[in-house]
Amino acid sequence: MALMLAASAPMPAADTDDGADVTLIDYKLPEYNKDSNLLEFVVYGKKAETRGVQILLEKVRVEWVDGDIEKIKAVVVTPTAVYDRASKTINGDDEVHFYSDTMDADGVGFDADHEKQLLHIRSKVKVILKQDLQSMQEQKQPHDLGEVPKEEKK
């Protein structure tokens, strides 16, 4: 049987071994860097159901930040997703929308891994670059663009 809480939930429910699920409304889970203790990202859901370390979310929004909630680097929005608190990964099978200063992307199905800084959109991908490629290249070193540095000849 699920327990329904009708208040904002700033923290996930404690994990239980008895199989009890907890349903939360207006869910919010901030995740902090374990070394620096700076805010890394926040997972929001209109509704969340805990299942051990996994959280089944509805009306999901994930904000990746630069140490401060006011410094949003990227946002993912999707109707449903599953967040794994142990691995800090989130995935879903529905449509997904990604927004950042440099690009927007839409598609269907996604896997996001915070540790690897990876967002994989599985199908029907549409990407909009917000900067021209020349200015993006000027901001990054060649190895950051996936290019292999040339070795010096002997």
Short mmCIF file of N, CA and C in Angstrom, two decimals:
data_model
loop_
_atom_site.label_atom_id
_atom_site.label_comp_id
_atom_site.label_asym_id
_atom_site.label_seq_id
_atom_site.Cartn_x
_atom_site.Cartn_y
_atom_site.Cartn_z
N MET A 1 0.85 -1.18 0.00
CA MET A 1 0.00 0.00 0.00
C MET A 1 0.89 1.23 0.00
N ALA A 2 0.52 2.23 -0.77
CA ALA A 2 1.32 3.43 -0.88
C ALA A 2 0.78 4.51 0.06
N LEU A 3 1.68 5.27 0.61
CA LEU A 3 1.33 6.39 1.49
C LEU A 3 1.35 7.66 0.65
N MET A 4 0.30 8.46 0.67
CA MET A 4 0.22 9.67 -0.14
C MET A 4 0.49 10.87 0.74
N LEU A 5 1.52 11.65 0.39
CA LEU A 5 1.84 12.87 1.10
C LEU A 5 1.47 14.05 0.22
N ALA A 6 0.79 15.02 0.76
CA ALA A 6 0.31 16.14 -0.04
C ALA A 6 1.10 17.41 0.23
N ALA A 7 2.37 17.27 0.46
CA ALA A 7 3.22 18.44 0.70
C ALA A 7 4.47 18.31 -0.14
N SER A 8 5.18 19.40 -0.30
CA SER A 8 6.45 19.34 -1.01
C SER A 8 7.38 18.40 -0.28
N ALA A 9 8.15 17.67 -1.05
CA ALA A 9 9.08 16.70 -0.45
C ALA A 9 10.50 17.09 -0.80
N PRO A 10 11.20 17.78 0.09
CA PRO A 10 12.55 18.20 -0.23
C PRO A 10 13.55 17.07 -0.22
N MET A 11 13.19 15.92 0.39
CA MET A 11 14.10 14.79 0.47
C MET A 11 13.35 13.53 0.09
N PRO A 12 14.08 12.53 -0.45
CA PRO A 12 13.40 11.27 -0.75
C PRO A 12 13.08 10.53 0.54
N ALA A 13 12.12 9.64 0.44
CA ALA A 13 11.80 8.82 1.61
C ALA A 13 12.94 7.87 1.87
N ALA A 14 13.09 7.48 3.11
CA ALA A 14 14.16 6.55 3.46
C ALA A 14 13.91 5.22 2.78
N ASP A 15 14.99 4.55 2.36
CA ASP A 15 14.87 3.23 1.76
C ASP A 15 14.39 2.25 2.82
N THR A 16 13.50 1.38 2.41
CA THR A 16 13.02 0.38 3.35
C THR A 16 13.18 -0.99 2.72
N ASP A 17 13.37 -1.99 3.53
CA ASP A 17 13.52 -3.35 3.06
C ASP A 17 12.20 -4.09 3.05
N ASP A 18 11.14 -3.51 3.60
CA ASP A 18 9.88 -4.22 3.69
C ASP A 18 9.03 -4.08 2.42
N GLY A 19 9.55 -3.42 1.37
CA GLY A 19 8.83 -3.31 0.12
C GLY A 19 7.79 -2.21 0.10
N ALA A 20 7.70 -1.40 1.14
CA ALA A 20 6.71 -0.33 1.18
C ALA A 20 7.09 0.76 0.21
N ASP A 21 6.16 1.15 -0.64
CA ASP A 21 6.38 2.25 -1.58
C ASP A 21 5.81 3.52 -0.96
N VAL A 22 6.43 4.63 -1.30
CA VAL A 22 5.95 5.92 -0.81
C VAL A 22 5.70 6.80 -2.03
N THR A 23 4.55 7.46 -2.08
CA THR A 23 4.22 8.38 -3.15
C THR A 23 4.31 9.80 -2.62
N LEU A 24 5.02 10.64 -3.36
CA LEU A 24 5.21 12.03 -2.95
C LEU A 24 4.69 12.96 -4.04
N ILE A 25 4.14 14.08 -3.64
CA ILE A 25 3.64 15.10 -4.55
C ILE A 25 4.58 16.30 -4.51
N ASP A 26 4.82 16.93 -5.68
CA ASP A 26 5.73 18.07 -5.78
C ASP A 26 7.11 17.71 -5.23
N TYR A 27 7.68 16.69 -5.81
CA TYR A 27 8.96 16.13 -5.38
C TYR A 27 10.12 17.03 -5.83
N LYS A 28 11.11 17.15 -4.97
CA LYS A 28 12.32 17.92 -5.28
C LYS A 28 13.49 17.25 -4.58
N LEU A 29 14.51 16.86 -5.36
CA LEU A 29 15.69 16.21 -4.79
C LEU A 29 16.95 16.90 -5.28
N PRO A 30 17.59 17.72 -4.43
CA PRO A 30 18.88 18.31 -4.81
C PRO A 30 19.99 17.28 -4.60
N GLU A 31 20.92 17.21 -5.55
CA GLU A 31 22.08 16.32 -5.44
C GLU A 31 23.34 17.17 -5.35
N TYR A 32 24.19 16.86 -4.38
CA TYR A 32 25.40 17.64 -4.12
C TYR A 32 26.65 16.82 -4.42
N ASN A 33 27.72 17.49 -4.79
CA ASN A 33 29.00 16.85 -5.01
C ASN A 33 29.52 16.34 -3.67
N LYS A 34 29.93 15.09 -3.62
CA LYS A 34 30.34 14.49 -2.35
C LYS A 34 31.64 15.08 -1.81
N ASP A 35 32.49 15.64 -2.67
CA ASP A 35 33.75 16.23 -2.22
C ASP A 35 33.63 17.72 -1.89
N SER A 36 33.05 18.48 -2.83
CA SER A 36 32.98 19.93 -2.65
C SER A 36 31.71 20.38 -1.93
N ASN A 37 30.71 19.49 -1.86
CA ASN A 37 29.42 19.81 -1.27
C ASN A 37 28.66 20.90 -2.03
N LEU A 38 29.05 21.15 -3.29
CA LEU A 38 28.34 22.12 -4.13
C LEU A 38 27.18 21.42 -4.83
N LEU A 39 26.10 22.17 -5.05
CA LEU A 39 24.94 21.65 -5.75
C LEU A 39 25.32 21.31 -7.19
N GLU A 40 24.94 20.09 -7.64
CA GLU A 40 25.23 19.66 -9.00
C GLU A 40 23.98 19.66 -9.89
N PHE A 41 22.89 19.11 -9.35
CA PHE A 41 21.65 19.10 -10.12
C PHE A 41 20.47 18.89 -9.17
N VAL A 42 19.27 19.19 -9.70
CA VAL A 42 18.05 19.03 -8.92
C VAL A 42 17.05 18.26 -9.78
N VAL A 43 16.45 17.23 -9.19
CA VAL A 43 15.43 16.43 -9.86
C VAL A 43 14.08 16.86 -9.30
N TYR A 44 13.16 17.25 -10.20
CA TYR A 44 11.80 17.65 -9.81
C TYR A 44 10.80 16.68 -10.44
N GLY A 45 9.71 16.46 -9.75
CA GLY A 45 8.62 15.68 -10.31
C GLY A 45 7.31 16.11 -9.67
N LYS A 46 6.29 16.21 -10.47
CA LYS A 46 4.98 16.54 -9.93
C LYS A 46 4.51 15.42 -9.00
N LYS A 47 4.90 14.19 -9.37
CA LYS A 47 4.58 13.03 -8.54
C LYS A 47 5.78 12.10 -8.59
N ALA A 48 6.10 11.49 -7.46
CA ALA A 48 7.22 10.55 -7.38
C ALA A 48 6.83 9.36 -6.51
N GLU A 49 7.20 8.19 -6.98
CA GLU A 49 6.96 6.98 -6.20
C GLU A 49 8.29 6.29 -5.98
N THR A 50 8.66 6.09 -4.71
CA THR A 50 9.93 5.45 -4.40
C THR A 50 9.79 3.94 -4.49
N ARG A 51 10.82 3.32 -5.04
CA ARG A 51 10.93 1.86 -5.12
C ARG A 51 12.38 1.52 -4.82
N GLY A 52 12.72 1.43 -3.56
CA GLY A 52 14.11 1.22 -3.17
C GLY A 52 14.92 2.45 -3.53
N VAL A 53 16.00 2.26 -4.30
CA VAL A 53 16.82 3.41 -4.71
C VAL A 53 16.27 4.09 -5.95
N GLN A 54 15.28 3.47 -6.59
CA GLN A 54 14.70 4.07 -7.79
C GLN A 54 13.48 4.91 -7.43
N ILE A 55 13.32 5.98 -8.21
CA ILE A 55 12.17 6.87 -8.03
C ILE A 55 11.47 6.99 -9.37
N LEU A 56 10.21 6.59 -9.43
CA LEU A 56 9.41 6.71 -10.64
C LEU A 56 8.77 8.09 -10.62
N LEU A 57 9.07 8.89 -11.63
CA LEU A 57 8.67 10.30 -11.64
C LEU A 57 7.67 10.59 -12.75
N GLU A 58 6.77 11.54 -12.49
CA GLU A 58 5.85 12.06 -13.49
C GLU A 58 6.05 13.57 -13.58
N LYS A 59 5.89 14.10 -14.80
CA LYS A 59 6.09 15.53 -15.08
C LYS A 59 7.45 15.96 -14.53
N VAL A 60 8.48 15.46 -15.18
CA VAL A 60 9.85 15.54 -14.69
C VAL A 60 10.59 16.74 -15.26
N ARG A 61 11.42 17.33 -14.40
CA ARG A 61 12.34 18.40 -14.80
C ARG A 61 13.64 18.17 -14.03
N VAL A 62 14.75 18.13 -14.76
CA VAL A 62 16.06 18.00 -14.14
C VAL A 62 16.87 19.23 -14.53
N GLU A 63 17.42 19.91 -13.54
CA GLU A 63 18.24 21.10 -13.79
C GLU A 63 19.67 20.81 -13.33
N TRP A 64 20.62 20.86 -14.28
CA TRP A 64 22.03 20.76 -13.93
C TRP A 64 22.53 22.17 -13.69
N VAL A 65 23.21 22.36 -12.57
CA VAL A 65 23.62 23.70 -12.17
C VAL A 65 25.13 23.77 -11.94
N ASP A 66 25.62 24.98 -11.84
CA ASP A 66 27.05 25.21 -11.62
C ASP A 66 27.27 25.63 -10.17
N GLY A 67 26.95 24.74 -9.24
CA GLY A 67 27.18 25.00 -7.82
C GLY A 67 26.13 25.84 -7.14
N ASP A 68 25.21 26.42 -7.90
CA ASP A 68 24.21 27.32 -7.34
C ASP A 68 22.92 27.17 -8.14
N ILE A 69 21.80 27.13 -7.46
CA ILE A 69 20.50 26.96 -8.12
C ILE A 69 20.22 28.07 -9.13
N GLU A 70 20.84 29.21 -8.95
CA GLU A 70 20.65 30.34 -9.87
C GLU A 70 21.47 30.21 -11.14
N LYS A 71 22.43 29.28 -11.18
CA LYS A 71 23.33 29.11 -12.34
C LYS A 71 22.99 27.82 -13.07
N ILE A 72 21.85 27.82 -13.76
CA ILE A 72 21.40 26.63 -14.47
C ILE A 72 22.18 26.49 -15.77
N LYS A 73 22.83 25.31 -15.95
CA LYS A 73 23.61 25.03 -17.16
C LYS A 73 22.77 24.32 -18.21
N ALA A 74 21.87 23.43 -17.78
CA ALA A 74 21.08 22.65 -18.73
C ALA A 74 19.83 22.14 -18.02
N VAL A 75 18.80 21.86 -18.83
CA VAL A 75 17.51 21.39 -18.31
C VAL A 75 17.00 20.27 -19.20
N VAL A 76 16.47 19.22 -18.58
CA VAL A 76 15.76 18.16 -19.29
C VAL A 76 14.33 18.14 -18.77
N VAL A 77 13.37 18.05 -19.70
CA VAL A 77 11.95 17.97 -19.35
C VAL A 77 11.36 16.77 -20.08
N THR A 78 10.59 15.96 -19.36
CA THR A 78 9.97 14.77 -19.95
C THR A 78 8.74 14.39 -19.11
N PRO A 79 7.76 13.73 -19.72
CA PRO A 79 6.55 13.36 -18.96
C PRO A 79 6.81 12.36 -17.83
N THR A 80 7.64 11.33 -18.09
CA THR A 80 7.93 10.33 -17.07
C THR A 80 9.39 9.91 -17.16
N ALA A 81 9.94 9.49 -16.03
CA ALA A 81 11.33 9.01 -16.00
C ALA A 81 11.54 8.22 -14.72
N VAL A 82 12.66 7.49 -14.70
CA VAL A 82 13.07 6.75 -13.51
C VAL A 82 14.44 7.28 -13.11
N TYR A 83 14.54 7.73 -11.86
CA TYR A 83 15.82 8.22 -11.33
C TYR A 83 16.38 7.19 -10.37
N ASP A 84 17.65 6.84 -10.56
CA ASP A 84 18.33 5.91 -9.68
C ASP A 84 19.24 6.71 -8.76
N ARG A 85 18.90 6.77 -7.49
CA ARG A 85 19.67 7.58 -6.53
C ARG A 85 21.06 7.02 -6.29
N ALA A 86 21.25 5.73 -6.44
CA ALA A 86 22.57 5.13 -6.19
C ALA A 86 23.56 5.49 -7.29
N SER A 87 23.14 5.39 -8.55
CA SER A 87 24.05 5.65 -9.67
C SER A 87 23.94 7.08 -10.20
N LYS A 88 22.96 7.84 -9.72
CA LYS A 88 22.68 9.20 -10.20
C LYS A 88 22.43 9.21 -11.71
N THR A 89 21.68 8.21 -12.17
CA THR A 89 21.28 8.15 -13.57
C THR A 89 19.77 8.32 -13.65
N ILE A 90 19.33 8.82 -14.79
CA ILE A 90 17.89 9.00 -15.01
C ILE A 90 17.61 8.59 -16.45
N ASN A 91 16.49 7.89 -16.64
CA ASN A 91 16.13 7.50 -18.00
C ASN A 91 14.63 7.45 -18.16
N GLY A 92 14.21 7.51 -19.41
CA GLY A 92 12.79 7.47 -19.71
C GLY A 92 12.56 7.06 -21.15
N ASP A 93 11.34 6.66 -21.45
CA ASP A 93 10.98 6.20 -22.79
C ASP A 93 10.11 7.19 -23.55
N ASP A 94 9.67 8.24 -22.89
CA ASP A 94 8.79 9.22 -23.52
C ASP A 94 9.58 10.30 -24.25
N GLU A 95 8.85 11.26 -24.80
CA GLU A 95 9.52 12.39 -25.45
C GLU A 95 10.36 13.13 -24.41
N VAL A 96 11.45 13.71 -24.88
CA VAL A 96 12.37 14.42 -24.00
C VAL A 96 12.80 15.71 -24.67
N HIS A 97 12.98 16.75 -23.87
CA HIS A 97 13.42 18.05 -24.36
C HIS A 97 14.62 18.48 -23.52
N PHE A 98 15.71 18.84 -24.18
CA PHE A 98 16.93 19.27 -23.53
C PHE A 98 17.19 20.72 -23.92
N TYR A 99 17.50 21.57 -22.94
CA TYR A 99 17.76 22.99 -23.19
C TYR A 99 19.07 23.38 -22.52
N SER A 100 19.90 24.15 -23.24
CA SER A 100 21.11 24.73 -22.65
C SER A 100 21.42 26.02 -23.40
N ASP A 101 22.46 26.73 -22.97
CA ASP A 101 22.83 27.97 -23.64
C ASP A 101 23.33 27.73 -25.05
N THR A 102 23.94 26.57 -25.31
CA THR A 102 24.56 26.33 -26.61
C THR A 102 23.71 25.52 -27.57
N MET A 103 22.76 24.74 -27.04
CA MET A 103 21.94 23.92 -27.93
C MET A 103 20.65 23.47 -27.27
N ASP A 104 19.68 23.12 -28.11
CA ASP A 104 18.44 22.48 -27.68
C ASP A 104 18.36 21.15 -28.41
N ALA A 105 17.75 20.15 -27.80
CA ALA A 105 17.57 18.86 -28.45
C ALA A 105 16.24 18.27 -28.01
N ASP A 106 15.58 17.62 -28.95
CA ASP A 106 14.32 16.94 -28.68
C ASP A 106 14.44 15.52 -29.22
N GLY A 107 13.67 14.61 -28.67
CA GLY A 107 13.66 13.24 -29.17
C GLY A 107 12.74 12.38 -28.34
N VAL A 108 12.91 11.07 -28.51
CA VAL A 108 12.09 10.11 -27.79
C VAL A 108 13.03 9.11 -27.11
N GLY A 109 12.84 8.95 -25.81
CA GLY A 109 13.67 8.04 -25.02
C GLY A 109 15.02 8.67 -24.71
N PHE A 110 15.49 8.49 -23.49
CA PHE A 110 16.78 9.06 -23.12
C PHE A 110 17.40 8.33 -21.94
N ASP A 111 18.71 8.49 -21.84
CA ASP A 111 19.48 7.99 -20.72
C ASP A 111 20.44 9.11 -20.34
N ALA A 112 20.47 9.50 -19.08
CA ALA A 112 21.38 10.55 -18.62
C ALA A 112 22.19 10.01 -17.45
N ASP A 113 23.50 10.25 -17.51
CA ASP A 113 24.41 9.80 -16.48
C ASP A 113 25.22 10.99 -16.01
N HIS A 114 25.00 11.42 -14.79
CA HIS A 114 25.67 12.61 -14.28
C HIS A 114 27.18 12.42 -14.19
N GLU A 115 27.63 11.26 -13.69
CA GLU A 115 29.06 11.02 -13.53
C GLU A 115 29.80 11.12 -14.86
N LYS A 116 29.21 10.57 -15.91
CA LYS A 116 29.84 10.58 -17.24
C LYS A 116 29.52 11.85 -18.02
N GLN A 117 28.66 12.70 -17.46
CA GLN A 117 28.17 13.90 -18.12
C GLN A 117 27.67 13.57 -19.53
N LEU A 118 26.76 12.60 -19.57
CA LEU A 118 26.26 12.06 -20.82
C LEU A 118 24.74 12.13 -20.86
N LEU A 119 24.22 12.62 -21.98
CA LEU A 119 22.79 12.56 -22.26
C LEU A 119 22.65 11.89 -23.61
N HIS A 120 22.03 10.72 -23.62
CA HIS A 120 21.80 9.97 -24.85
C HIS A 120 20.32 10.01 -25.17
N ILE A 121 19.97 10.62 -26.31
CA ILE A 121 18.58 10.61 -26.77
C ILE A 121 18.48 9.50 -27.80
N ARG A 122 17.56 8.58 -27.60
CA ARG A 122 17.54 7.32 -28.34
C ARG A 122 17.02 7.41 -29.77
N SER A 123 15.97 8.21 -30.03
CA SER A 123 15.42 8.23 -31.38
C SER A 123 14.72 9.56 -31.67
N LYS A 124 14.42 9.75 -32.95
CA LYS A 124 13.73 10.95 -33.43
C LYS A 124 14.40 12.23 -32.91
N VAL A 125 15.72 12.27 -33.02
CA VAL A 125 16.50 13.36 -32.45
C VAL A 125 16.50 14.57 -33.38
N LYS A 126 16.26 15.72 -32.78
CA LYS A 126 16.34 17.00 -33.48
C LYS A 126 17.19 17.91 -32.61
N VAL A 127 18.26 18.48 -33.19
CA VAL A 127 19.18 19.33 -32.45
C VAL A 127 19.21 20.70 -33.08
N ILE A 128 19.18 21.73 -32.24
CA ILE A 128 19.31 23.11 -32.69
C ILE A 128 20.51 23.71 -31.99
N LEU A 129 21.54 24.06 -32.78
CA LEU A 129 22.71 24.73 -32.23
C LEU A 129 22.41 26.21 -32.11
N LYS A 130 22.73 26.80 -30.97
CA LYS A 130 22.44 28.21 -30.74
C LYS A 130 23.63 29.11 -31.04
N GLN A 131 24.79 28.50 -31.30
CA GLN A 131 25.98 29.26 -31.67
C GLN A 131 26.45 28.73 -33.01
N ASP A 132 27.18 29.56 -33.75
CA ASP A 132 27.74 29.04 -34.98
C ASP A 132 28.96 28.18 -34.63
N LEU A 133 29.32 27.28 -35.52
CA LEU A 133 30.40 26.34 -35.25
C LEU A 133 31.74 27.04 -35.06
N GLN A 134 31.95 28.16 -35.76
CA GLN A 134 33.21 28.88 -35.62
C GLN A 134 33.41 29.38 -34.19
N SER A 135 32.40 30.00 -33.60
CA SER A 135 32.55 30.52 -32.23
C SER A 135 32.66 29.37 -31.23
N MET A 136 31.99 28.23 -31.50
CA MET A 136 32.13 27.08 -30.61
C MET A 136 33.55 26.54 -30.66
N GLN A 137 34.14 26.50 -31.85
CA GLN A 137 35.49 25.99 -32.00
C GLN A 137 36.50 26.91 -31.33
N GLU A 138 36.27 28.21 -31.39
CA GLU A 138 37.18 29.16 -30.75
C GLU A 138 37.16 29.03 -29.24
N GLN A 139 36.06 28.58 -28.67
CA GLN A 139 35.94 28.44 -27.23
C GLN A 139 36.55 27.15 -26.70
N LYS A 140 36.79 26.17 -27.58
CA LYS A 140 37.26 24.86 -27.13
C LYS A 140 38.61 24.53 -27.74
N GLN A 141 39.34 23.70 -27.05
CA GLN A 141 40.59 23.17 -27.56
C GLN A 141 40.27 22.02 -28.52
N PRO A 142 41.17 21.70 -29.48
CA PRO A 142 40.88 20.63 -30.45
C PRO A 142 40.49 19.31 -29.80
N HIS A 143 41.12 18.92 -28.68
CA HIS A 143 40.78 17.64 -28.07
C HIS A 143 39.39 17.65 -27.45
N ASP A 144 38.85 18.84 -27.17
CA ASP A 144 37.50 18.93 -26.64
C ASP A 144 36.45 18.71 -27.72
N LEU A 145 36.86 18.83 -28.98
CA LEU A 145 35.92 18.68 -30.10
C LEU A 145 35.94 17.27 -30.66
N GLY A 146 36.61 16.36 -29.99
CA GLY A 146 36.66 14.98 -30.47
C GLY A 146 37.78 14.74 -31.45
N GLU A 147 38.61 15.74 -31.69
CA GLU A 147 39.73 15.58 -32.59
C GLU A 147 40.91 14.97 -31.84
N VAL A 148 41.66 14.16 -32.54
CA VAL A 148 42.84 13.55 -31.95
C VAL A 148 44.02 14.49 -32.18
N PRO A 149 44.73 14.89 -31.11
CA PRO A 149 45.90 15.77 -31.30
C PRO A 149 46.93 15.09 -32.19
N LYS A 150 47.53 15.86 -33.08
CA LYS A 150 48.55 15.32 -33.98
C LYS A 150 49.84 15.10 -33.20
N GLU A 151 50.46 13.94 -33.45
CA GLU A 151 51.71 13.64 -32.78
C GLU A 151 52.85 14.32 -33.54
N GLU A 152 53.84 14.70 -32.79
CA GLU A 152 55.02 15.32 -33.41
C GLU A 152 55.81 14.25 -34.15
N LYS A 153 56.32 14.61 -35.33
CA LYS A 153 57.13 13.67 -36.10
C LYS A 153 58.53 13.63 -35.54
N LYS A 154 59.11 12.46 -35.53
CA LYS A 154 60.46 12.28 -35.00
C LYS A 154 61.49 12.45 -36.08
#
